[in-house]
Amino acid sequence: MLTETLQRLADSRGGVLGVEPGLVISPDESWTRAEELLREPYTLLGRLVDDTAARWNAPRHVGAALFWKTYSYWHTLPMALGWALDGRVPIMRLADTWFKESGAGVTIAATRVRWDAGAAAISGALEESQRPLVEAIGALAKVGERTLWGSTAEAIAHPLTSIVPGDYMRLLHELGRPVDGLIEPAGDDYFRRTCCLWITLPGVEPCGSCCVLLPPRRAR
């Protein structure tokens, strides 16, 4: 069910999707192991951060936050959708995950996927596959981990409000830290409680979920 949903999503976007609809690939030279992002002194990660910063004429820490917003969205989306569709959650272990630069920013896939169920499986995947990257980006570009985890939290809320209906607040609560408490529900939509830093760029409009748009009566 999940892969069919991802294929329909890819078709609706002209093939531009940040995750392979089938999830599993046999990587060629266009793909890079995600583990390479963690190879010190973080040369590859630094290049991707700097390329993102250059694309938006942004400071390095903003480029880092925006790169992570893209990567974490596409890594998290299949798990959130699987949870909402039929409870089957695809787990891409860090050692099995590959990525390539694409029209979606990055596209993510794995050489193998383990199917699991429940919030505990997603929480474990975030700890195993995302926390090391969050820590590396924070060390590399001096951007707060709460800011970065806010993008992961939004990667759970957004697909469950725009692609497949799902109780994202329940899922976030079941996941617990570090993502619980970073999203504020607002009717059929939501606001972030942390900023992805897009709003710091000159001449841009805030994201629709930006914390700066939180009505004063709802602000914390």
Short mmCIF file of C-alpha atoms in Angstrom, two decimals:
data_model
loop_
_atom_site.label_atom_id
_atom_site.label_comp_id
_atom_site.label_asym_id
_atom_site.label_seq_id
_atom_site.Cartn_x
_atom_site.Cartn_y
_atom_site.Cartn_z
CA MET A 1 0.00 0.00 0.00
CA LEU A 2 2.78 2.46 0.89
CA THR A 3 4.79 1.98 -2.30
CA GLU A 4 1.65 2.45 -4.42
CA THR A 5 0.93 5.69 -2.54
CA LEU A 6 4.49 6.89 -3.09
CA GLN A 7 4.27 6.07 -6.80
CA ARG A 8 1.04 8.06 -7.13
CA LEU A 9 2.72 10.93 -5.30
CA ALA A 10 5.72 10.77 -7.63
CA ASP A 11 3.45 10.73 -10.68
CA SER A 12 1.58 13.78 -9.41
CA ARG A 13 4.90 15.62 -9.02
CA GLY A 14 6.24 14.78 -12.45
CA GLY A 15 8.54 12.17 -11.00
CA VAL A 16 10.24 14.60 -8.62
CA LEU A 17 10.18 12.83 -5.28
CA GLY A 18 12.73 12.68 -2.49
CA VAL A 19 12.28 8.97 -1.84
CA GLU A 20 12.28 6.10 -4.31
CA PRO A 21 8.65 4.91 -4.54
CA GLY A 22 9.77 1.29 -4.31
CA LEU A 23 12.08 2.18 -1.40
CA VAL A 24 14.68 -0.47 -2.33
CA ILE A 25 17.42 0.06 -4.93
CA SER A 26 20.53 -1.53 -6.33
CA PRO A 27 22.71 1.61 -6.18
CA ASP A 28 24.83 2.72 -9.11
CA GLU A 29 27.50 5.43 -9.11
CA SER A 30 24.89 8.18 -8.77
CA TRP A 31 24.09 7.04 -5.21
CA THR A 32 26.12 7.66 -2.05
CA ARG A 33 25.94 5.84 1.27
CA ALA A 34 24.28 7.99 3.94
CA GLU A 35 27.03 6.89 6.32
CA GLU A 36 29.45 8.98 4.24
CA LEU A 37 27.76 12.08 5.67
CA LEU A 38 29.16 11.07 9.07
CA ARG A 39 32.73 10.53 7.94
CA GLU A 40 34.86 13.07 9.77
CA PRO A 41 35.90 15.77 9.08
CA TYR A 42 32.43 15.88 7.45
CA THR A 43 33.69 16.90 4.03
CA LEU A 44 30.65 15.63 2.12
CA LEU A 45 28.15 16.91 4.66
CA GLY A 46 29.89 20.27 4.68
CA ARG A 47 29.72 20.51 0.90
CA LEU A 48 26.00 19.79 0.87
CA VAL A 49 25.41 22.34 3.62
CA ASP A 50 27.52 24.94 1.81
CA ASP A 51 25.78 24.24 -1.51
CA THR A 52 22.41 24.75 0.16
CA ALA A 53 23.60 27.97 1.79
CA ALA A 54 24.95 29.23 -1.55
CA ARG A 55 21.69 28.38 -3.33
CA TRP A 56 19.75 30.67 -0.99
CA ASN A 57 22.54 33.19 -0.28
CA ALA A 58 22.27 32.18 3.35
CA PRO A 59 24.67 31.88 6.30
CA ARG A 60 26.08 28.41 6.84
CA HIS A 61 23.89 27.56 9.82
CA VAL A 62 20.78 28.44 7.81
CA GLY A 63 22.00 26.30 4.91
CA ALA A 64 22.50 23.45 7.38
CA ALA A 65 18.96 23.81 8.75
CA LEU A 66 17.47 23.89 5.25
CA PHE A 67 19.48 20.90 4.08
CA TRP A 68 18.27 18.94 7.09
CA LYS A 69 14.67 20.06 6.50
CA THR A 70 14.86 18.39 3.09
CA TYR A 71 16.75 15.25 4.11
CA SER A 72 14.70 14.58 7.23
CA TYR A 73 11.42 15.11 5.39
CA TRP A 74 12.10 12.44 2.79
CA HIS A 75 13.61 10.02 5.29
CA THR A 76 10.67 10.39 7.69
CA LEU A 77 7.78 10.57 5.22
CA PRO A 78 7.61 6.84 4.34
CA MET A 79 7.46 5.90 8.01
CA ALA A 80 4.71 8.42 8.77
CA LEU A 81 2.67 7.36 5.75
CA GLY A 82 3.10 3.66 6.46
CA TRP A 83 1.96 4.19 10.05
CA ALA A 84 -1.17 6.02 8.86
CA LEU A 85 -2.01 3.73 5.93
CA ASP A 86 -1.91 0.24 7.39
CA GLY A 87 0.49 0.34 10.32
CA ARG A 88 3.40 -1.18 8.38
CA VAL A 89 6.47 1.00 8.90
CA PRO A 90 9.50 0.76 6.57
CA ILE A 91 12.75 0.96 8.51
CA MET A 92 15.84 2.03 6.58
CA ARG A 93 18.88 1.35 8.75
CA LEU A 94 21.62 3.92 8.39
CA ALA A 95 24.01 1.28 7.06
CA ASP A 96 21.49 0.39 4.33
CA THR A 97 20.48 3.95 3.38
CA TRP A 98 21.71 5.71 0.25
CA PHE A 99 20.97 9.16 -1.19
CA LYS A 100 21.59 11.24 -4.27
CA GLU A 101 21.09 14.88 -5.13
CA SER A 102 17.95 15.38 -7.17
CA GLY A 103 15.22 17.78 -8.18
CA ALA A 104 13.67 17.17 -4.78
CA GLY A 105 16.89 18.27 -3.09
CA VAL A 106 17.88 14.74 -2.20
CA THR A 107 16.33 11.38 -2.97
CA ILE A 108 16.63 8.61 -0.40
CA ALA A 109 16.39 4.84 -0.75
CA ALA A 110 17.86 1.72 0.81
CA THR A 111 19.45 -1.52 -0.28
CA ARG A 112 17.03 -3.28 2.04
CA VAL A 113 14.08 -2.31 4.20
CA ARG A 114 12.80 -3.97 7.35
CA TRP A 115 9.04 -3.74 7.87
CA ASP A 116 7.91 -3.12 11.42
CA ALA A 117 4.94 -1.55 13.20
CA GLY A 118 4.15 1.12 15.74
CA ALA A 119 5.64 4.30 17.09
CA ALA A 120 8.44 2.44 18.88
CA ALA A 121 9.80 1.28 15.52
CA ILE A 122 9.81 4.85 14.18
CA SER A 123 11.41 6.16 17.36
CA GLY A 124 14.16 3.58 17.05
CA ALA A 125 14.75 4.55 13.43
CA LEU A 126 15.03 8.24 14.33
CA GLU A 127 17.58 7.44 17.02
CA GLU A 128 19.62 5.12 14.80
CA SER A 129 19.46 6.95 11.49
CA GLN A 130 18.75 10.61 12.25
CA ARG A 131 20.30 11.44 15.62
CA PRO A 132 23.90 10.93 14.40
CA LEU A 133 23.22 13.31 11.51
CA VAL A 134 21.52 15.87 13.75
CA GLU A 135 24.54 15.82 16.07
CA ALA A 136 26.98 16.08 13.17
CA ILE A 137 25.12 19.01 11.59
CA GLY A 138 24.90 20.76 14.94
CA ALA A 139 28.64 20.38 15.46
CA LEU A 140 29.50 21.35 11.90
CA ALA A 141 27.32 24.42 11.49
CA LYS A 142 26.38 25.50 15.02
CA VAL A 143 22.64 25.07 14.57
CA GLY A 144 20.48 24.02 17.50
CA GLU A 145 19.32 20.43 17.70
CA ARG A 146 15.80 21.53 18.69
CA THR A 147 15.60 23.46 15.41
CA LEU A 148 16.66 20.36 13.48
CA TRP A 149 14.31 18.00 15.32
CA GLY A 150 11.51 20.46 14.60
CA SER A 151 11.93 19.62 10.92
CA THR A 152 11.65 15.91 11.69
CA ALA A 153 8.48 16.62 13.69
CA GLU A 154 7.05 18.54 10.74
CA ALA A 155 7.98 15.64 8.46
CA ILE A 156 5.50 13.61 10.49
CA ALA A 157 2.76 16.25 10.63
CA HIS A 158 2.88 17.45 7.02
CA PRO A 159 2.25 14.17 5.15
CA LEU A 160 -0.51 13.25 7.60
CA THR A 161 -2.33 16.51 6.85
CA SER A 162 -1.60 16.77 3.13
CA ILE A 163 -1.20 13.24 1.72
CA VAL A 164 -2.84 10.63 3.95
CA PRO A 165 -5.02 11.68 6.92
CA GLY A 166 -3.53 10.56 10.20
CA ASP A 167 -3.43 11.54 13.87
CA TYR A 168 -0.01 13.10 13.77
CA MET A 169 -0.33 14.52 17.29
CA ARG A 170 -0.93 11.04 18.67
CA LEU A 171 2.06 9.72 16.77
CA LEU A 172 4.30 12.55 17.96
CA HIS A 173 3.15 11.98 21.54
CA GLU A 174 3.87 8.25 21.28
CA LEU A 175 7.30 8.99 19.80
CA GLY A 176 8.15 11.29 22.69
CA ARG A 177 11.38 13.22 22.77
CA PRO A 178 13.00 14.70 20.81
CA VAL A 179 10.01 15.36 18.47
CA ASP A 180 7.03 15.53 20.80
CA GLY A 181 6.01 19.07 21.73
CA LEU A 182 7.46 20.69 18.60
CA ILE A 183 4.17 20.93 16.67
CA GLU A 184 1.11 22.99 17.60
CA PRO A 185 -2.21 21.79 16.10
CA ALA A 186 -4.40 24.49 14.54
CA GLY A 187 -7.72 23.19 13.24
CA ASP A 188 -7.01 21.10 10.16
CA ASP A 189 -3.44 22.37 10.04
CA TYR A 190 -0.53 22.98 12.41
CA PHE A 191 2.27 25.34 13.36
CA ARG A 192 5.84 24.53 14.26
CA ARG A 193 7.15 25.58 17.65
CA THR A 194 10.65 25.91 16.23
CA CYS A 195 11.73 27.78 13.11
CA CYS A 196 13.37 26.03 10.15
CA LEU A 197 15.23 29.36 9.59
CA TRP A 198 13.77 29.94 6.10
CA ILE A 199 12.25 33.18 7.39
CA THR A 200 15.76 34.56 8.05
CA LEU A 201 16.44 34.78 4.30
CA PRO A 202 15.99 38.21 2.70
CA GLY A 203 12.74 38.89 0.88
CA VAL A 204 10.98 35.59 1.63
CA GLU A 205 7.54 34.87 3.03
CA PRO A 206 7.31 32.65 6.10
CA CYS A 207 6.34 29.02 5.65
CA GLY A 208 2.66 28.44 6.31
CA SER A 209 3.57 26.47 9.42
CA CYS A 210 6.14 28.95 10.73
CA CYS A 211 6.17 29.59 14.46
CA VAL A 212 6.20 33.35 13.79
CA LEU A 213 2.64 32.98 12.49
CA LEU A 214 1.32 31.42 15.70
CA PRO A 215 -1.63 33.51 16.90
CA PRO A 216 -0.68 35.32 20.11
CA ARG A 217 -3.37 33.53 22.09
CA ARG A 218 -1.82 30.18 21.15
CA ALA A 219 1.81 31.15 21.60
CA ARG A 220 3.74 29.43 24.35
#
